[in-house]
Tab-separated table of C-alpha atoms and ligand atoms in Angstrom:
chain	number	residue	atom	x	y	z
D	1	MET	CA	-17.375	9.957	18.424
D	2	SER	CA	-17.607	7.878	15.029
D	3	ARG	CA	-14.863	5.159	14.246
D	4	THR	CA	-11.779	5.787	11.864
D	5	ILE	CA	-12.956	4.568	8.674
D	6	THR	CA	-9.825	2.194	7.769
D	7	LEU	CA	-8.980	0.244	4.247
D	8	VAL	CA	-6.660	-3.009	4.132
D	9	THR	CA	-6.129	-4.268	0.762
D	10	GLY	CA	-4.930	-8.012	0.317
D	11	ALA	CA	-6.463	-8.582	4.209
D	12	SER	CA	-7.071	-12.215	3.435
D	13	ARG	CA	-3.634	-13.752	4.868
D	14	GLY	CA	-0.416	-12.805	5.858
D	15	ILE	CA	0.302	-8.913	6.767
D	16	GLY	CA	-2.792	-7.187	5.105
D	17	LYS	CA	-5.069	-9.933	7.488
D	18	ALA	CA	-2.906	-8.689	10.776
D	19	VAL	CA	-3.031	-5.331	10.026
D	20	ALA	CA	-6.966	-5.720	9.765
D	21	LYS	CA	-6.729	-7.250	12.883
D	22	ARG	CA	-5.220	-4.360	14.859
D	23	PHE	CA	-7.067	-1.826	13.051
D	24	ALA	CA	-10.422	-3.523	14.620
D	25	LYS	CA	-9.033	-4.355	17.463
D	26	GLU	CA	-8.719	-0.507	18.084
D	27	GLY	CA	-11.569	0.321	17.079
D	28	HIS	CA	-11.425	1.039	13.413
D	29	PHE	CA	-14.070	-0.013	11.334
D	30	VAL	CA	-12.205	-2.131	9.120
D	31	ILE	CA	-13.074	-2.764	5.503
D	32	GLY	CA	-11.063	-5.541	4.325
D	33	THR	CA	-10.379	-6.671	0.697
D	34	ALA	CA	-9.611	-10.000	-0.997
D	35	THR	CA	-9.442	-11.064	-4.603
D	36	THR	CA	-11.975	-14.160	-4.366
D	37	GLU	CA	-15.758	-14.121	-2.720
D	38	LYS	CA	-14.431	-17.157	-0.575
D	39	GLY	CA	-11.652	-14.534	0.606
D	40	ALA	CA	-13.767	-11.594	1.318
D	41	GLU	CA	-16.241	-14.243	3.323
D	42	LEU	CA	-13.600	-15.471	5.232
D	43	ILE	CA	-12.503	-11.251	6.075
D	44	ASP	CA	-16.177	-10.871	6.496
D	45	GLU	CA	-15.726	-13.660	9.331
D	46	TYR	CA	-12.799	-12.323	11.098
D	47	LEU	CA	-13.855	-9.484	11.127
D	48	HIS	CA	-17.572	-10.259	12.395
D	49	ASP	CA	-17.099	-9.317	15.886
D	50	THR	CA	-15.822	-6.107	15.487
D	51	GLY	CA	-18.403	-4.835	12.685
D	52	GLY	CA	-15.859	-4.914	10.086
D	53	ILE	CA	-16.233	-6.448	6.365
D	54	GLY	CA	-14.660	-7.992	3.337
D	55	ARG	CA	-15.061	-7.086	-0.001
D	56	VAL	CA	-13.773	-8.488	-3.237
D	57	LEU	CA	-10.851	-5.966	-4.946
D	58	ASP	CA	-8.489	-6.868	-7.988
D	59	VAL	CA	-6.183	-3.769	-7.050
D	60	ARG	CA	-5.317	-3.302	-10.999
D	61	ASP	CA	-8.864	-2.673	-11.895
D	62	THR	CA	-9.711	0.598	-11.759
D	63	GLU	CA	-13.333	0.316	-12.276
D	64	GLN	CA	-13.838	-2.322	-9.053
D	65	ILE	CA	-11.516	0.362	-7.383
D	66	ASN	CA	-13.614	3.087	-7.655
D	67	LYS	CA	-17.436	1.193	-7.399
D	68	LEU	CA	-15.266	-0.007	-4.232
D	69	PHE	CA	-14.977	3.690	-2.613
D	70	GLU	CA	-18.433	4.931	-3.800
D	71	GLU	CA	-19.594	2.135	-2.123
D	72	ILE	CA	-17.922	2.869	1.186
D	73	GLU	CA	-18.336	6.750	1.320
D	74	SER	CA	-21.982	6.495	0.314
D	75	VAL	CA	-22.825	3.848	3.292
D	76	TYR	CA	-19.896	4.491	5.645
D	77	GLY	CA	-18.221	8.047	5.309
D	78	ALA	CA	-14.500	8.584	3.510
D	79	VAL	CA	-11.561	6.550	3.967
D	80	GLN	CA	-9.032	7.821	6.248
D	81	VAL	CA	-6.832	5.379	6.550
D	82	LEU	CA	-5.623	3.269	3.508
D	83	VAL	CA	-2.979	0.613	3.968
D	84	ASN	CA	-1.636	-0.325	0.350
D	85	ASN	CA	-0.296	-3.990	1.012
D	86	ALA	CA	-1.835	-6.093	-1.630
D	87	GLY	CA	1.239	-7.399	-3.146
D	88	ILE	CA	2.434	-10.165	-5.517
D	89	THR	CA	6.123	-11.694	-6.357
D	90	LYS	CA	6.866	-13.477	-9.817
D	91	ASP	CA	10.440	-14.366	-9.216
D	92	GLY	CA	13.174	-15.082	-11.855
D	93	LEU	CA	16.636	-13.691	-13.231
D	94	LEU	CA	16.525	-11.038	-15.536
D	95	MET	CA	17.729	-12.524	-18.459
D	96	ARG	CA	14.842	-15.479	-18.394
D	97	MET	CA	12.176	-12.811	-16.948
D	98	LYS	CA	9.027	-13.111	-19.016
D	99	ASP	CA	7.640	-9.897	-20.298
D	100	GLU	CA	3.860	-10.578	-18.412
D	101	ASP	CA	5.508	-11.541	-14.897
D	102	TRP	CA	7.349	-7.842	-15.247
D	103	ASP	CA	4.186	-6.174	-16.074
D	104	ASP	CA	1.989	-8.154	-13.625
D	105	VAL	CA	3.948	-7.279	-10.854
D	106	ILE	CA	4.608	-3.585	-11.816
D	107	ASP	CA	0.926	-3.371	-12.015
D	108	THR	CA	-0.474	-5.440	-9.293
D	109	ASN	CA	2.059	-3.527	-6.520
D	110	LEU	CA	3.147	-0.394	-7.658
D	111	SER	CA	0.286	0.976	-9.973
D	112	SER	CA	-2.289	-0.422	-7.869
D	113	VAL	CA	-0.996	2.336	-4.989
D	114	TYR	CA	-1.329	4.935	-7.809
D	115	ARG	CA	-4.674	3.986	-8.439
D	116	MET	CA	-5.726	3.678	-4.858
D	117	SER	CA	-4.160	6.453	-3.104
D	118	LYS	CA	-5.384	8.850	-6.326
D	119	ARG	CA	-8.873	8.069	-5.218
D	120	ALA	CA	-8.137	7.808	-1.519
D	121	ILE	CA	-6.546	11.478	-1.103
D	122	ARG	CA	-9.695	13.069	-2.979
D	123	GLY	CA	-11.823	12.366	0.639
D	124	MET	CA	-9.162	12.371	2.837
D	125	MET	CA	-7.751	16.531	1.586
D	126	LYS	CA	-11.528	17.458	1.627
D	127	ALA	CA	-11.129	16.186	5.642
D	128	ARG	CA	-8.283	17.872	6.116
D	129	ARG	CA	-7.121	14.642	7.552
D	130	GLY	CA	-5.531	11.115	6.410
D	131	ARG	CA	-3.162	8.182	6.582
D	132	ILE	CA	-1.752	6.534	3.507
D	133	ILE	CA	0.107	3.426	4.358
D	134	ASN	CA	2.132	1.448	1.897
D	135	ILE	CA	3.786	-1.925	2.295
D	136	SER	CA	7.582	-2.190	0.664
D	137	SER	CA	10.258	-3.870	1.623
D	138	VAL	CA	13.870	-4.339	2.388
D	139	VAL	CA	14.777	-5.398	-0.906
D	140	ALA	CA	14.105	-2.013	-2.376
D	141	LYS	CA	17.073	-0.979	-0.813
D	142	MET	CA	18.854	-3.900	-0.540
D	143	GLY	CA	18.017	-5.669	-3.619
D	144	ASN	CA	17.329	-9.004	-4.054
D	145	ALA	CA	18.738	-11.510	-7.148
D	146	GLY	CA	15.622	-12.858	-8.970
D	147	GLN	CA	13.347	-10.419	-8.080
D	148	SER	CA	14.047	-7.260	-10.214
D	149	ASN	CA	10.628	-6.413	-10.819
D	150	TYR	CA	9.514	-6.691	-7.519
D	151	ALA	CA	11.884	-4.731	-5.828
D	152	ALA	CA	11.765	-2.046	-8.613
D	153	THR	CA	7.996	-1.535	-7.466
D	154	LYS	CA	9.226	-1.537	-3.944
D	155	ALA	CA	11.744	1.195	-4.425
D	156	GLY	CA	9.288	2.622	-6.784
D	157	LEU	CA	6.473	2.932	-4.612
D	158	GLU	CA	8.927	4.608	-1.391
D	159	GLY	CA	9.863	7.406	-4.212
D	160	PHE	CA	5.982	7.809	-4.870
D	161	SER	CA	5.083	8.209	-1.166
D	162	ARG	CA	7.946	10.669	-0.507
D	163	THR	CA	6.545	12.562	-3.606
D	164	LEU	CA	2.879	12.581	-3.039
D	165	ALA	CA	3.711	13.273	0.675
D	166	ARG	CA	5.321	16.420	-0.416
D	167	GLU	CA	1.998	17.171	-2.531
D	168	ILE	CA	-0.803	16.522	0.420
D	169	GLY	CA	1.352	17.207	3.496
D	170	SER	CA	-0.438	20.695	3.779
D	171	ARG	CA	-4.127	19.130	4.115
D	172	GLN	CA	-2.521	17.252	7.197
D	173	VAL	CA	-2.574	14.349	5.368
D	174	THR	CA	0.638	11.839	5.480
D	175	ILE	CA	1.679	8.848	3.488
D	176	ASN	CA	4.643	6.776	4.600
D	177	CYS	CA	5.670	2.927	4.020
D	178	VAL	CA	6.589	-0.019	5.816
D	179	ALA	CA	9.794	-2.172	5.360
D	180	PRO	CA	9.186	-5.735	5.977
D	181	GLY	CA	12.228	-7.910	6.347
D	182	LEU	CA	11.216	-11.494	6.137
D	183	ILE	CA	8.004	-12.439	7.650
D	184	GLU	CA	6.407	-15.749	7.908
D	185	THR	CA	3.437	-15.643	5.724
D	186	ASP	CA	2.429	-17.916	2.475
D	187	MET	CA	5.125	-15.108	0.225
D	188	THR	CA	8.140	-16.970	2.462
D	189	ASP	CA	6.664	-20.524	2.539
D	190	GLU	CA	6.807	-19.963	-0.943
D	191	LEU	CA	10.986	-20.249	-0.802
D	192	ASP	CA	13.471	-22.975	-0.646
D	193	GLU	CA	14.079	-23.632	2.407
D	194	ARG	CA	17.705	-23.657	1.883
D	195	LEU	CA	17.579	-20.146	0.391
D	196	LEU	CA	15.463	-18.960	3.496
D	197	ASN	CA	18.154	-20.497	5.517
D	198	SER	CA	20.744	-18.932	4.258
D	199	MET	CA	18.838	-15.271	4.500
D	200	LEU	CA	17.437	-16.032	8.195
D	201	ASP	CA	22.144	-15.776	8.643
D	202	ALA	CA	21.621	-12.260	7.504
D	203	VAL	CA	19.160	-11.421	10.188
D	204	PRO	CA	20.784	-10.583	13.844
D	205	ILE	CA	17.268	-11.053	15.240
D	206	SER	CA	17.804	-14.728	14.260
D	207	ARG	CA	14.260	-15.301	13.066
D	208	LEU	CA	11.477	-14.824	10.702
D	209	GLY	CA	9.280	-11.902	11.559
D	210	GLN	CA	5.681	-12.002	12.475
D	211	PRO	CA	2.483	-10.189	10.235
D	212	GLU	CA	1.664	-9.061	14.062
D	213	ASP	CA	5.266	-7.350	14.172
D	214	ILE	CA	4.453	-5.244	10.813
D	215	ALA	CA	0.649	-4.412	11.644
D	216	ALA	CA	2.511	-2.720	15.248
D	217	ALA	CA	4.560	-0.585	12.728
D	218	VAL	CA	1.607	0.630	10.920
D	219	SER	CA	-0.504	1.400	13.412
D	220	PHE	CA	1.629	3.291	14.891
D	221	LEU	CA	1.966	5.322	11.573
D	222	ALA	CA	-2.162	5.691	11.740
D	223	SER	CA	-2.008	6.702	15.327
D	224	ASP	CA	-2.516	10.410	16.350
D	225	GLU	CA	1.345	10.333	18.313
D	226	ALA	CA	2.583	9.754	14.019
D	227	SER	CA	0.919	12.901	12.551
D	228	TYR	CA	4.343	14.938	11.954
D	229	ILE	CA	6.025	11.454	10.223
D	230	THR	CA	5.211	11.861	6.262
D	231	GLY	CA	6.842	10.302	3.177
D	232	ALA	CA	9.593	8.091	5.736
D	233	VAL	CA	9.891	4.279	5.836
D	234	ILE	CA	10.138	2.241	8.623
D	235	PRO	CA	11.984	-0.893	8.486
D	236	VAL	CA	11.017	-3.338	10.359
D	237	ASN	CA	13.522	-6.874	9.022
D	238	GLY	CA	15.250	-7.989	12.553
D	239	GLY	CA	18.186	-6.046	11.874
D	240	MET	CA	18.485	-7.055	8.022
D	241	TYR	CA	19.399	-3.796	6.658
D	242	MET	CA	20.504	-0.980	8.130
X	301	LIG	P1	0.773	-13.152	0.876
X	301	LIG	O1	0.028	-13.323	1.759
X	301	LIG	O2	0.588	-13.677	-0.191
X	301	LIG	O3	-0.684	-12.268	0.755
X	301	LIG	C1	-0.702	-11.401	-0.135
X	301	LIG	C2	-2.409	-10.437	-0.421
X	301	LIG	O4	-2.153	-9.602	-1.318
X	301	LIG	C3	-3.786	-11.758	-0.692
X	301	LIG	O5	-4.510	-11.119	0.460
X	301	LIG	C4	-4.101	-11.052	-1.846
X	301	LIG	O6	-5.391	-11.637	-1.644
X	301	LIG	C5	-3.954	-10.019	-2.184
X	301	LIG	N1	-3.258	-9.914	-3.592
X	301	LIG	C6	-2.709	-10.408	-4.262
X	301	LIG	N2	-3.233	-9.951	-5.683
X	301	LIG	C7	-4.058	-9.040	-5.455
X	301	LIG	C8	-4.650	-8.183	-6.208
X	301	LIG	N3	-4.502	-8.200	-7.370
X	301	LIG	N4	-5.906	-7.270	-5.987
X	301	LIG	C9	-5.885	-7.399	-4.830
X	301	LIG	N5	-5.218	-8.257	-3.949
X	301	LIG	C10	-4.537	-8.709	-4.223
X	301	LIG	O7	1.396	-12.270	1.158
X	301	LIG	P2	2.072	-10.979	2.394
X	301	LIG	O8	3.749	-11.961	2.610
X	301	LIG	O9	0.956	-10.720	3.170
X	301	LIG	O10	2.471	-9.522	1.709
X	301	LIG	C11	2.369	-8.820	2.165
X	301	LIG	C12	2.634	-7.531	1.583
X	301	LIG	O11	4.048	-7.627	1.985
X	301	LIG	C13	3.217	-7.534	0.043
X	301	LIG	O12	3.088	-5.925	-0.485
X	301	LIG	C14	4.830	-7.771	-0.027
X	301	LIG	O13	5.437	-7.626	-1.308
X	301	LIG	C15	5.179	-7.325	1.398
X	301	LIG	N6	6.075	-7.663	1.934
X	301	LIG	C16	5.934	-9.099	2.333
X	301	LIG	C17	7.487	-9.612	3.054
X	301	LIG	C18	7.493	-11.527	3.129
X	301	LIG	O14	8.453	-11.656	4.073
X	301	LIG	N7	6.506	-11.776	3.761
X	301	LIG	C19	8.670	-8.675	2.770
X	301	LIG	C20	8.593	-7.671	2.565
X	301	LIG	C21	7.403	-7.141	1.967
X	301	LIG	P3	-6.081	-13.308	-2.068
X	301	LIG	O15	-6.224	-14.146	-0.880
X	301	LIG	O16	-7.613	-12.839	-2.998
X	301	LIG	O17	-4.826	-13.997	-3.231
């Protein structure tokens, strides 16, 4: 049987790396992306034993996206599972937010999902099978002071997913989100310790989640067992929001 071809954006570290590793372990052929050559080499290294590969991709760049899909399709076959994981934060209260910080977060976290999904569904619709999994955030529903740009992208991608689910469901292509809470990665390392501790007070499970906790939910959504789930958001947040 041929291996499932799975593309994970932002696989150089954090959640994307855990997702790529999990799929590789499950036997998928994984293409993981990073923004730099060094990051792509790192992905090549940790996927080496399973035959997966690392590639450079800036999800803000349509030309790079098209090139990568063309390479994957011509050498390996159409992408069957797409995980839109790449994301950034540029926090600040709205009163002081710079226009470029608003634009950059929207472009990287939300418009990227439009670009990637639009390109990926071509092959999925043809194959009458496919999975798109978007990494949202607990703040899509909760809101978080200082993250109006970030929360807007995550709420936006949940609405996008529900809409695309209606457009592509009849072809057995599903699109869902996983909404992490506080997960231990470089992104949460940037948080001030006092702020982090006060946020943890609101987490019934009383600890940060691990990237592997998110990878487990993503893996489930890509599995055959999840073929009747679409347009859904799975919260993985230790009870931070329920
Ligand atoms: P991270 O450790 O900061 O990693 C971010 C990843 O995104 C890196 O692989 C980075 O690549 C990639 N990336 C950044 N800008 C990119 C661009 N323009 N094009 C392509 N790739 C780009 O983040 P993380 O914590 O694992 O977060 C992953 C996802 O989970 C994000 O969507 C984030 O919003 C979401 N999330 C995280 C948390 C959390 O607590 N950590 C909570 C909720 C949601 P380089 O290494 O090359 O820079």
